[in-house]
Each structure stands twice: as structure tokens, then as C-alpha cells.
Short mmCIF file of N, CA and C in Angstrom, two decimals:
data_model
loop_
_atom_site.label_atom_id
_atom_site.label_comp_id
_atom_site.label_asym_id
_atom_site.label_seq_id
_atom_site.Cartn_x
_atom_site.Cartn_y
_atom_site.Cartn_z
N UNK A 1 -91.61 215.22 -95.65
CA UNK A 1 -91.18 213.91 -96.17
C UNK A 1 -90.10 214.04 -97.26
N UNK A 2 -89.03 213.29 -97.14
CA UNK A 2 -87.98 213.42 -98.12
C UNK A 2 -88.37 212.87 -99.52
N UNK A 3 -87.59 213.18 -100.49
CA UNK A 3 -87.85 212.56 -101.88
C UNK A 3 -87.76 211.13 -101.78
N UNK A 4 -86.69 210.69 -101.03
CA UNK A 4 -86.51 209.16 -100.99
C UNK A 4 -87.77 208.53 -100.34
N UNK A 5 -88.30 209.13 -99.33
CA UNK A 5 -89.51 208.58 -98.65
C UNK A 5 -90.69 208.62 -99.53
N UNK A 6 -90.83 209.72 -100.42
CA UNK A 6 -91.94 209.76 -101.33
C UNK A 6 -91.79 208.70 -102.37
N UNK A 7 -90.60 208.46 -102.84
CA UNK A 7 -90.34 207.34 -103.84
C UNK A 7 -90.77 206.04 -103.21
N UNK A 8 -90.36 205.80 -102.02
CA UNK A 8 -90.76 204.55 -101.32
C UNK A 8 -92.30 204.46 -101.23
N UNK A 9 -92.94 205.52 -100.95
CA UNK A 9 -94.43 205.52 -100.96
C UNK A 9 -94.99 205.12 -102.30
N UNK A 10 -94.43 205.70 -103.41
CA UNK A 10 -94.86 205.25 -104.68
C UNK A 10 -94.65 203.73 -104.96
N UNK A 11 -93.47 203.35 -104.57
CA UNK A 11 -93.06 201.96 -104.86
C UNK A 11 -93.87 201.02 -103.91
N UNK A 12 -94.31 201.38 -102.86
CA UNK A 12 -95.08 200.51 -101.95
C UNK A 12 -96.57 200.49 -102.13
N UNK A 13 -97.07 201.14 -103.23
CA UNK A 13 -98.47 201.22 -103.32
C UNK A 13 -99.15 199.96 -103.61
N UNK A 14 -98.42 198.97 -104.18
CA UNK A 14 -98.99 197.63 -104.42
C UNK A 14 -98.16 196.66 -103.80
N UNK A 15 -98.83 195.58 -103.34
CA UNK A 15 -98.10 194.45 -102.65
C UNK A 15 -97.25 193.79 -103.56
N UNK A 16 -95.91 193.95 -103.38
CA UNK A 16 -94.98 193.26 -104.25
C UNK A 16 -94.09 192.33 -103.44
N UNK A 17 -94.45 191.92 -102.30
CA UNK A 17 -93.65 191.03 -101.50
C UNK A 17 -93.34 189.64 -102.28
N UNK A 18 -94.41 188.98 -102.80
CA UNK A 18 -94.27 187.75 -103.52
C UNK A 18 -93.34 187.92 -104.75
N UNK A 19 -93.50 188.99 -105.48
CA UNK A 19 -92.74 189.26 -106.59
C UNK A 19 -91.27 189.56 -106.27
N UNK A 20 -91.09 190.36 -105.20
CA UNK A 20 -89.70 190.66 -104.76
C UNK A 20 -89.02 189.39 -104.29
N UNK A 21 -89.71 188.59 -103.61
CA UNK A 21 -89.05 187.32 -103.23
C UNK A 21 -88.62 186.48 -104.43
N UNK A 22 -89.52 186.33 -105.34
CA UNK A 22 -89.26 185.57 -106.58
C UNK A 22 -88.13 186.22 -107.32
N UNK A 23 -88.18 187.49 -107.50
CA UNK A 23 -87.06 188.26 -108.30
C UNK A 23 -85.77 188.03 -107.60
N UNK A 24 -85.69 188.11 -106.29
CA UNK A 24 -84.50 187.91 -105.55
C UNK A 24 -84.00 186.51 -105.71
N UNK A 25 -84.86 185.52 -105.55
CA UNK A 25 -84.42 184.13 -105.73
C UNK A 25 -83.89 183.98 -107.16
N UNK A 26 -84.55 184.47 -108.10
CA UNK A 26 -84.00 184.30 -109.55
C UNK A 26 -82.68 184.91 -109.69
N UNK A 27 -82.46 186.15 -109.02
CA UNK A 27 -81.14 186.84 -109.10
C UNK A 27 -80.15 186.01 -108.47
N UNK A 28 -80.51 185.13 -107.52
CA UNK A 28 -79.48 184.32 -106.80
C UNK A 28 -79.30 182.95 -107.50
N UNK A 29 -79.98 182.80 -108.73
CA UNK A 29 -79.77 181.64 -109.53
C UNK A 29 -80.82 180.52 -109.31
N UNK A 30 -81.94 180.76 -108.60
CA UNK A 30 -82.88 179.77 -108.34
C UNK A 30 -83.75 179.66 -109.73
N UNK A 31 -84.17 178.38 -110.01
CA UNK A 31 -85.05 178.20 -111.12
C UNK A 31 -86.37 178.37 -110.62
N UNK A 32 -87.22 179.17 -111.33
CA UNK A 32 -88.56 179.50 -110.95
C UNK A 32 -89.51 178.85 -111.88
N UNK A 33 -90.68 178.59 -111.42
CA UNK A 33 -91.71 177.99 -112.35
C UNK A 33 -93.05 178.67 -111.99
N UNK A 34 -93.97 178.55 -112.91
CA UNK A 34 -95.37 178.97 -112.75
C UNK A 34 -95.54 180.37 -112.22
N UNK A 35 -96.34 180.48 -111.28
CA UNK A 35 -96.71 181.86 -110.63
C UNK A 35 -95.48 182.65 -110.21
N UNK A 36 -94.50 181.92 -109.63
CA UNK A 36 -93.32 182.58 -109.09
C UNK A 36 -92.56 183.19 -110.19
N UNK A 37 -92.46 182.43 -111.34
CA UNK A 37 -91.64 182.91 -112.49
C UNK A 37 -92.43 184.13 -113.09
N UNK A 38 -93.77 184.17 -113.14
CA UNK A 38 -94.60 185.17 -113.65
C UNK A 38 -94.42 186.41 -112.87
N UNK A 39 -94.38 186.29 -111.52
CA UNK A 39 -94.20 187.45 -110.53
C UNK A 39 -92.83 188.10 -110.80
N UNK A 40 -91.86 187.19 -110.89
CA UNK A 40 -90.51 187.77 -111.05
C UNK A 40 -90.43 188.51 -112.39
N UNK A 41 -91.10 188.01 -113.51
CA UNK A 41 -91.09 188.66 -114.75
C UNK A 41 -91.76 189.98 -114.63
N UNK A 42 -92.89 190.10 -113.85
CA UNK A 42 -93.64 191.33 -113.75
C UNK A 42 -92.70 192.38 -113.08
N UNK A 43 -92.06 192.00 -112.02
CA UNK A 43 -91.17 192.94 -111.40
C UNK A 43 -89.98 193.37 -112.21
N UNK A 44 -89.44 192.44 -112.87
CA UNK A 44 -88.36 192.70 -113.88
C UNK A 44 -88.81 193.72 -114.96
N UNK A 45 -90.07 193.56 -115.49
CA UNK A 45 -90.63 194.46 -116.40
C UNK A 45 -90.87 195.90 -115.90
N UNK A 46 -91.28 195.94 -114.66
CA UNK A 46 -91.58 197.19 -114.00
C UNK A 46 -90.20 197.93 -113.80
N UNK A 47 -89.11 197.19 -113.47
CA UNK A 47 -87.77 197.82 -113.28
C UNK A 47 -87.35 198.30 -114.78
N UNK A 48 -87.58 197.52 -115.69
CA UNK A 48 -87.13 197.85 -117.09
C UNK A 48 -87.87 199.03 -117.57
N UNK A 49 -89.24 199.22 -117.28
CA UNK A 49 -89.94 200.39 -117.60
C UNK A 49 -89.34 201.62 -117.06
N UNK A 50 -88.91 201.54 -115.80
CA UNK A 50 -88.25 202.72 -115.14
C UNK A 50 -86.91 202.94 -115.93
N UNK A 51 -86.19 202.01 -116.19
CA UNK A 51 -84.92 202.14 -116.90
C UNK A 51 -85.09 202.78 -118.27
N UNK A 52 -86.12 202.26 -118.96
CA UNK A 52 -86.37 202.82 -120.29
C UNK A 52 -86.72 204.33 -120.28
N UNK A 53 -87.48 204.79 -119.25
CA UNK A 53 -87.81 206.17 -119.04
C UNK A 53 -86.56 206.93 -118.82
N UNK A 54 -85.69 206.43 -118.07
CA UNK A 54 -84.39 207.12 -117.81
C UNK A 54 -83.49 207.14 -118.95
N UNK A 55 -83.47 206.08 -119.80
CA UNK A 55 -82.57 206.04 -120.91
C UNK A 55 -83.13 206.54 -122.26
N UNK A 56 -84.33 207.14 -122.29
CA UNK A 56 -84.95 207.62 -123.54
C UNK A 56 -84.13 208.72 -124.18
N UNK A 57 -83.46 209.48 -123.40
CA UNK A 57 -82.65 210.59 -123.93
C UNK A 57 -81.25 210.22 -124.33
N UNK A 58 -80.99 208.85 -124.23
CA UNK A 58 -79.64 208.37 -124.69
C UNK A 58 -78.63 208.12 -123.60
N UNK A 59 -78.96 208.66 -122.43
CA UNK A 59 -78.04 208.45 -121.29
C UNK A 59 -78.89 208.34 -120.02
N UNK A 60 -78.32 207.67 -119.00
CA UNK A 60 -78.93 207.52 -117.68
C UNK A 60 -78.12 208.41 -116.75
N UNK A 61 -78.69 209.63 -116.39
CA UNK A 61 -78.04 210.50 -115.52
C UNK A 61 -77.90 210.00 -114.15
N UNK A 62 -76.93 210.60 -113.37
CA UNK A 62 -76.73 210.20 -111.94
C UNK A 62 -77.89 210.30 -111.06
N UNK A 63 -78.76 211.36 -111.28
CA UNK A 63 -79.86 211.50 -110.41
C UNK A 63 -81.00 210.46 -110.76
N UNK A 64 -81.02 210.04 -112.10
CA UNK A 64 -82.00 208.97 -112.51
C UNK A 64 -81.45 207.72 -111.98
N UNK A 65 -80.19 207.40 -111.90
CA UNK A 65 -79.61 206.08 -111.38
C UNK A 65 -79.93 206.13 -109.91
N UNK A 66 -79.83 207.21 -109.19
CA UNK A 66 -80.16 207.28 -107.75
C UNK A 66 -81.66 206.88 -107.50
N UNK A 67 -82.48 207.55 -108.41
CA UNK A 67 -83.91 207.35 -108.24
C UNK A 67 -84.21 205.85 -108.55
N UNK A 68 -83.70 205.28 -109.66
CA UNK A 68 -83.85 203.91 -109.91
C UNK A 68 -83.44 202.94 -108.72
N UNK A 69 -82.22 203.24 -108.20
CA UNK A 69 -81.72 202.43 -107.13
C UNK A 69 -82.70 202.59 -105.85
N UNK A 70 -83.12 203.77 -105.63
CA UNK A 70 -84.02 203.96 -104.38
C UNK A 70 -85.35 203.24 -104.60
N UNK A 71 -85.84 203.42 -105.77
CA UNK A 71 -87.13 202.82 -105.97
C UNK A 71 -87.10 201.25 -106.06
N UNK A 72 -85.99 200.72 -106.66
CA UNK A 72 -85.76 199.31 -106.78
C UNK A 72 -85.64 198.69 -105.44
N UNK A 73 -84.87 199.36 -104.60
CA UNK A 73 -84.61 198.82 -103.22
C UNK A 73 -85.89 198.88 -102.45
N UNK A 74 -86.75 200.01 -102.53
CA UNK A 74 -87.99 200.07 -101.84
C UNK A 74 -88.97 198.96 -102.30
N UNK A 75 -88.95 198.62 -103.61
CA UNK A 75 -89.82 197.50 -103.96
C UNK A 75 -89.33 196.18 -103.38
N UNK A 76 -87.97 195.96 -103.23
CA UNK A 76 -87.49 194.74 -102.72
C UNK A 76 -87.39 194.64 -101.17
N UNK A 77 -87.75 195.80 -100.51
CA UNK A 77 -87.68 195.74 -99.10
C UNK A 77 -88.91 195.12 -98.50
N UNK A 78 -88.90 193.82 -98.48
CA UNK A 78 -90.10 193.08 -98.02
C UNK A 78 -89.85 192.72 -96.63
N UNK A 79 -90.89 192.04 -95.97
CA UNK A 79 -90.71 191.65 -94.63
C UNK A 79 -89.62 190.57 -94.43
N UNK A 80 -89.27 189.99 -95.53
CA UNK A 80 -88.12 188.97 -95.44
C UNK A 80 -86.73 189.56 -95.53
N UNK A 81 -86.71 190.89 -95.81
CA UNK A 81 -85.41 191.50 -95.77
C UNK A 81 -84.40 190.87 -96.65
N UNK A 82 -84.64 190.95 -97.95
CA UNK A 82 -83.84 190.18 -98.96
C UNK A 82 -82.49 190.76 -99.11
N UNK A 83 -82.19 191.86 -98.64
CA UNK A 83 -80.91 192.48 -98.74
C UNK A 83 -80.82 193.39 -100.01
N UNK A 84 -79.78 194.14 -100.16
CA UNK A 84 -79.64 195.11 -101.14
C UNK A 84 -79.56 194.50 -102.54
N UNK A 85 -80.10 195.19 -103.50
CA UNK A 85 -80.10 194.70 -104.84
C UNK A 85 -78.78 195.14 -105.53
N UNK A 86 -78.24 194.39 -106.42
CA UNK A 86 -77.05 194.75 -107.13
C UNK A 86 -77.46 195.64 -108.35
N UNK A 87 -77.55 196.97 -108.11
CA UNK A 87 -78.07 197.92 -109.00
C UNK A 87 -77.16 198.05 -110.23
N UNK A 88 -75.90 197.99 -110.02
CA UNK A 88 -74.89 198.08 -111.08
C UNK A 88 -75.12 196.96 -112.09
N UNK A 89 -75.20 195.70 -111.57
CA UNK A 89 -75.43 194.53 -112.45
C UNK A 89 -76.78 194.69 -113.15
N UNK A 90 -77.80 195.13 -112.54
CA UNK A 90 -79.12 195.24 -113.08
C UNK A 90 -79.07 196.31 -114.27
N UNK A 91 -78.34 197.48 -113.99
CA UNK A 91 -78.31 198.45 -115.02
C UNK A 91 -77.44 197.92 -116.21
N UNK A 92 -76.39 197.22 -116.00
CA UNK A 92 -75.56 196.61 -117.07
C UNK A 92 -76.53 195.70 -117.95
N UNK A 93 -77.28 194.85 -117.26
CA UNK A 93 -78.13 194.00 -118.01
C UNK A 93 -79.21 194.72 -118.83
N UNK A 94 -79.77 195.70 -118.19
CA UNK A 94 -80.78 196.45 -118.89
C UNK A 94 -80.19 197.26 -120.03
N UNK A 95 -79.04 197.73 -119.93
CA UNK A 95 -78.28 198.39 -120.96
C UNK A 95 -78.06 197.50 -122.10
N UNK A 96 -77.67 196.28 -121.80
CA UNK A 96 -77.32 195.35 -122.87
C UNK A 96 -78.62 194.94 -123.68
N UNK A 97 -79.76 194.76 -122.91
CA UNK A 97 -80.95 194.55 -123.68
C UNK A 97 -81.42 195.67 -124.53
N UNK A 98 -81.26 196.89 -124.04
CA UNK A 98 -81.63 198.08 -124.76
C UNK A 98 -80.72 198.19 -126.07
N UNK A 99 -79.46 198.07 -125.88
CA UNK A 99 -78.50 198.13 -127.04
C UNK A 99 -78.78 197.10 -127.98
N UNK A 100 -79.08 195.91 -127.56
CA UNK A 100 -79.30 194.70 -128.52
C UNK A 100 -80.63 194.92 -129.30
N UNK A 101 -81.65 195.41 -128.63
CA UNK A 101 -83.02 195.30 -129.23
C UNK A 101 -83.59 196.69 -129.64
N UNK A 102 -83.10 197.72 -129.08
CA UNK A 102 -83.67 199.12 -129.23
C UNK A 102 -84.85 199.33 -128.31
N UNK A 103 -85.17 200.65 -128.20
CA UNK A 103 -86.10 201.10 -127.17
C UNK A 103 -87.49 200.63 -127.41
N UNK A 104 -87.97 200.71 -128.65
CA UNK A 104 -89.34 200.20 -128.97
C UNK A 104 -89.57 198.72 -128.71
N UNK A 105 -88.61 197.96 -129.21
CA UNK A 105 -88.78 196.49 -128.91
C UNK A 105 -88.77 196.19 -127.38
N UNK A 106 -87.86 196.89 -126.67
CA UNK A 106 -87.90 196.69 -125.13
C UNK A 106 -89.21 197.06 -124.59
N UNK A 107 -89.69 198.19 -125.04
CA UNK A 107 -90.97 198.75 -124.58
C UNK A 107 -92.13 197.71 -124.77
N UNK A 108 -92.11 197.12 -125.98
CA UNK A 108 -93.16 196.14 -126.28
C UNK A 108 -93.01 194.92 -125.43
N UNK A 109 -91.71 194.48 -125.22
CA UNK A 109 -91.48 193.37 -124.31
C UNK A 109 -91.95 193.62 -122.84
N UNK A 110 -91.65 194.84 -122.43
CA UNK A 110 -92.13 195.17 -121.03
C UNK A 110 -93.65 195.08 -120.99
N UNK A 111 -94.31 195.60 -121.94
CA UNK A 111 -95.78 195.56 -121.94
C UNK A 111 -96.33 194.19 -121.96
N UNK A 112 -95.68 193.30 -122.71
CA UNK A 112 -96.16 191.91 -122.71
C UNK A 112 -95.89 191.13 -121.40
N UNK A 113 -95.04 191.63 -120.55
CA UNK A 113 -94.86 190.89 -119.28
C UNK A 113 -95.61 191.58 -118.15
N UNK A 114 -96.53 192.43 -118.53
CA UNK A 114 -97.42 193.04 -117.44
C UNK A 114 -98.83 192.79 -117.73
N UNK A 115 -99.38 191.55 -117.45
CA UNK A 115 -100.56 191.15 -117.97
C UNK A 115 -101.81 191.85 -117.23
N UNK A 116 -101.75 192.31 -116.05
CA UNK A 116 -102.82 192.84 -115.33
C UNK A 116 -102.79 194.32 -115.38
N UNK A 117 -104.02 194.92 -115.21
CA UNK A 117 -104.16 196.33 -115.22
C UNK A 117 -103.41 196.98 -113.98
N UNK A 118 -103.41 196.22 -112.85
CA UNK A 118 -102.76 196.69 -111.65
C UNK A 118 -101.27 196.64 -111.98
N UNK A 119 -100.67 195.74 -112.53
CA UNK A 119 -99.31 195.65 -112.91
C UNK A 119 -98.83 196.73 -113.86
N UNK A 120 -99.67 196.97 -114.90
CA UNK A 120 -99.39 198.05 -115.88
C UNK A 120 -99.43 199.34 -115.22
N UNK A 121 -100.47 199.67 -114.43
CA UNK A 121 -100.61 201.02 -113.76
C UNK A 121 -99.44 201.21 -112.82
N UNK A 122 -98.96 200.19 -112.10
CA UNK A 122 -97.85 200.23 -111.12
C UNK A 122 -96.58 200.60 -111.84
N UNK A 123 -96.29 199.87 -112.89
CA UNK A 123 -95.08 200.22 -113.76
C UNK A 123 -95.09 201.62 -114.37
N UNK A 124 -96.20 202.02 -114.81
CA UNK A 124 -96.41 203.37 -115.34
C UNK A 124 -96.15 204.39 -114.30
N UNK A 125 -96.69 204.14 -113.10
CA UNK A 125 -96.39 205.11 -112.10
C UNK A 125 -95.00 205.28 -111.72
N UNK A 126 -94.34 204.06 -111.58
CA UNK A 126 -92.78 204.29 -111.21
C UNK A 126 -91.97 204.74 -112.39
N UNK A 127 -92.32 204.47 -113.61
CA UNK A 127 -91.58 204.96 -114.69
C UNK A 127 -91.81 206.46 -114.79
N UNK A 128 -93.01 207.01 -114.53
CA UNK A 128 -93.31 208.38 -114.53
C UNK A 128 -92.50 209.12 -113.53
N UNK A 129 -92.32 208.47 -112.35
CA UNK A 129 -91.54 209.08 -111.24
C UNK A 129 -90.10 209.26 -111.79
N UNK A 130 -89.56 208.38 -112.57
CA UNK A 130 -88.13 208.61 -113.08
C UNK A 130 -88.15 209.82 -114.04
N UNK A 131 -89.26 209.99 -114.75
CA UNK A 131 -89.29 211.17 -115.67
C UNK A 131 -89.30 212.45 -114.91
N UNK A 132 -89.95 212.39 -113.78
CA UNK A 132 -90.10 213.61 -112.90
C UNK A 132 -88.94 213.92 -112.06
N UNK A 133 -87.94 213.06 -112.02
CA UNK A 133 -86.83 213.17 -111.02
C UNK A 133 -86.18 214.46 -110.87
N UNK A 134 -86.08 215.33 -111.97
CA UNK A 134 -85.31 216.47 -111.98
C UNK A 134 -86.34 217.70 -112.00
N UNK A 135 -87.58 217.51 -111.60
CA UNK A 135 -88.58 218.49 -111.55
C UNK A 135 -88.91 219.02 -113.02
N UNK A 136 -88.45 218.35 -114.00
CA UNK A 136 -88.64 218.79 -115.42
C UNK A 136 -88.75 217.64 -116.25
N UNK A 137 -89.82 217.56 -117.19
CA UNK A 137 -90.05 216.52 -118.14
C UNK A 137 -89.65 216.99 -119.43
N UNK A 138 -88.51 216.52 -120.02
CA UNK A 138 -88.09 216.94 -121.31
C UNK A 138 -88.96 216.39 -122.46
N UNK A 139 -88.82 216.97 -123.62
CA UNK A 139 -89.66 216.58 -124.68
C UNK A 139 -89.60 215.00 -124.98
N UNK A 140 -88.35 214.47 -124.94
CA UNK A 140 -88.25 213.07 -125.20
C UNK A 140 -88.89 212.31 -124.00
N UNK A 141 -88.87 212.72 -122.89
CA UNK A 141 -89.47 212.00 -121.79
C UNK A 141 -91.01 212.09 -121.82
N UNK A 142 -91.48 213.21 -122.30
CA UNK A 142 -92.99 213.31 -122.52
C UNK A 142 -93.47 212.37 -123.58
N UNK A 143 -92.66 212.37 -124.67
CA UNK A 143 -93.12 211.37 -125.73
C UNK A 143 -92.97 209.97 -125.30
N UNK A 144 -91.95 209.63 -124.41
CA UNK A 144 -91.86 208.27 -123.86
C UNK A 144 -92.94 208.04 -122.90
N UNK A 145 -93.37 208.96 -122.10
CA UNK A 145 -94.55 208.77 -121.24
C UNK A 145 -95.77 208.39 -122.05
N UNK A 146 -96.00 209.07 -123.11
CA UNK A 146 -97.16 208.83 -123.99
C UNK A 146 -97.07 207.44 -124.66
N UNK A 147 -95.79 207.04 -125.05
CA UNK A 147 -95.60 205.75 -125.75
C UNK A 147 -95.79 204.62 -124.72
N UNK A 148 -95.27 204.84 -123.50
CA UNK A 148 -95.43 203.92 -122.44
C UNK A 148 -96.94 203.58 -122.07
N UNK A 149 -97.68 204.73 -121.93
CA UNK A 149 -99.09 204.64 -121.64
C UNK A 149 -99.85 203.82 -122.83
N UNK A 150 -99.45 204.10 -124.06
CA UNK A 150 -100.15 203.42 -125.12
C UNK A 150 -99.76 201.94 -125.09
N UNK A 151 -98.50 201.57 -124.91
CA UNK A 151 -98.09 200.30 -124.93
C UNK A 151 -98.68 199.54 -123.75
N UNK A 152 -98.94 200.16 -122.65
CA UNK A 152 -99.57 199.53 -121.55
C UNK A 152 -101.08 199.56 -121.51
N UNK A 153 -101.56 200.09 -122.63
CA UNK A 153 -103.06 200.15 -122.86
C UNK A 153 -103.75 200.92 -121.81
N UNK A 154 -103.12 202.02 -121.38
CA UNK A 154 -103.74 202.95 -120.38
C UNK A 154 -104.40 204.13 -121.15
N UNK A 155 -105.64 204.37 -120.85
CA UNK A 155 -106.42 205.42 -121.55
C UNK A 155 -105.75 206.79 -121.21
N UNK A 156 -105.96 207.80 -122.01
CA UNK A 156 -105.43 209.10 -121.67
C UNK A 156 -105.84 209.62 -120.33
N UNK A 157 -107.07 209.39 -119.97
CA UNK A 157 -107.57 209.81 -118.72
C UNK A 157 -106.94 209.04 -117.60
N UNK A 158 -106.71 207.86 -117.66
CA UNK A 158 -106.14 207.04 -116.59
C UNK A 158 -104.62 207.43 -116.52
N UNK A 159 -103.92 207.53 -117.60
CA UNK A 159 -102.51 207.88 -117.54
C UNK A 159 -102.34 209.29 -116.99
N UNK A 160 -103.23 210.28 -117.34
CA UNK A 160 -103.05 211.60 -116.74
C UNK A 160 -103.43 211.59 -115.26
N UNK A 161 -104.31 210.81 -114.83
CA UNK A 161 -104.57 210.70 -113.35
C UNK A 161 -103.40 210.16 -112.65
N UNK A 162 -102.78 209.14 -113.16
CA UNK A 162 -101.54 208.56 -112.52
C UNK A 162 -100.54 209.61 -112.49
N UNK A 163 -100.22 210.24 -113.70
CA UNK A 163 -99.24 211.34 -113.71
C UNK A 163 -99.41 212.42 -112.66
N UNK A 164 -100.72 212.85 -112.49
CA UNK A 164 -101.02 213.80 -111.41
C UNK A 164 -100.81 213.37 -110.06
N UNK A 165 -101.08 212.03 -109.80
CA UNK A 165 -100.86 211.45 -108.49
C UNK A 165 -99.32 211.37 -108.20
N UNK A 166 -98.56 210.99 -109.25
CA UNK A 166 -97.09 210.95 -109.10
C UNK A 166 -96.53 212.30 -108.81
N UNK A 167 -96.89 213.23 -109.53
CA UNK A 167 -96.43 214.65 -109.35
C UNK A 167 -96.81 215.15 -107.87
N UNK A 168 -98.02 214.94 -107.51
CA UNK A 168 -98.47 215.35 -106.19
C UNK A 168 -97.75 214.67 -105.10
N UNK A 169 -97.45 213.36 -105.26
CA UNK A 169 -96.76 212.59 -104.27
C UNK A 169 -95.26 213.06 -104.17
N UNK A 170 -94.66 213.33 -105.30
CA UNK A 170 -93.22 213.70 -105.36
C UNK A 170 -93.03 215.19 -104.87
N UNK A 171 -93.98 216.08 -105.31
CA UNK A 171 -93.70 217.47 -105.05
C UNK A 171 -94.73 218.16 -104.23
N UNK A 172 -95.88 217.38 -103.88
CA UNK A 172 -96.97 218.07 -103.20
C UNK A 172 -96.80 218.22 -101.73
#
């Protein structure tokens, strides 16, 4: 199984069809309300968690961008075939948020938009995959993983289990 297929497997672990449709509608300018708005926010927070992991060292490397793009597209690849995501526009938006608010504020905002344990675990899983993209987790990334787990209220045992599953899926 290729790395891209493994990433798709990680991204497909939770049903995100409704969230992907809502996220795509919002990206095309639709006004969302209620549950649809909440689902789009959850998916946006998950994508931002991945971005924050990639940006923790001050720059988003090419392999991290490729991983983000692959995972984001896998999440949006629903039965409705919404079409490719504008990764460049998404990265510009996320970069502006990060520059404006700083890493810790953005992390807290991400956590606030992931209300369920399932959503928090899913976001953590995909963000961890970004940290593992180059087969090496740098010190800043390890600290960011710990900070993300704490912000998402994941116990050390749960976060370690998820990290092990991600590692095994990507490299096993």
C-alpha cells in the first residue's frame, strides 16, 4: 500500500461525508446554519490542526504540503464527488490565521470547534500523521503533539494509542 493510500485510510476512518459536503458548500459561498455549519466547522478545525502541526517549526515543508493536500482531498472525496479542494487558498487562509493569532490561540480555537471525542480523536490522528510525514518527529513536533493532545483533552494513554496506530498505518 502506498503512502497516499495509507493516508486515505487514516482520513477515511470516520464518516465525514456530511461534513465534507457542508465544508465544500461553504467554500463555494453558501450560507450554512445549524448542524451543517457545525459539521463544516469541525472539518475546518481538523484541517487546521493538521496545518498547525506542519507549521509548528515555522515553515510548512513541501512534503508536509503534499501530505496535507492528500489527506484533505481524501476527506473531501465523498460519494457526491465534490471535486478537488483549493489547497493553495486553504493554506493561505490558515497562514493568515496563524500569523494574526499565533499558534497557541489557533490551537485553542481548533479545540473549541471539536466538541465530540470522536472529532477530537480524528483531528489528533490526522495531525499526528503530518508530524510523521518524514519518518522523523522533531522536538518541536513532539511538543506540539503533546500540546494538541492536552488541548483536545486526550489522556496520555489515548493519545499514545492513537500515535501508535498512526505509526503502524503509515509505516507498518
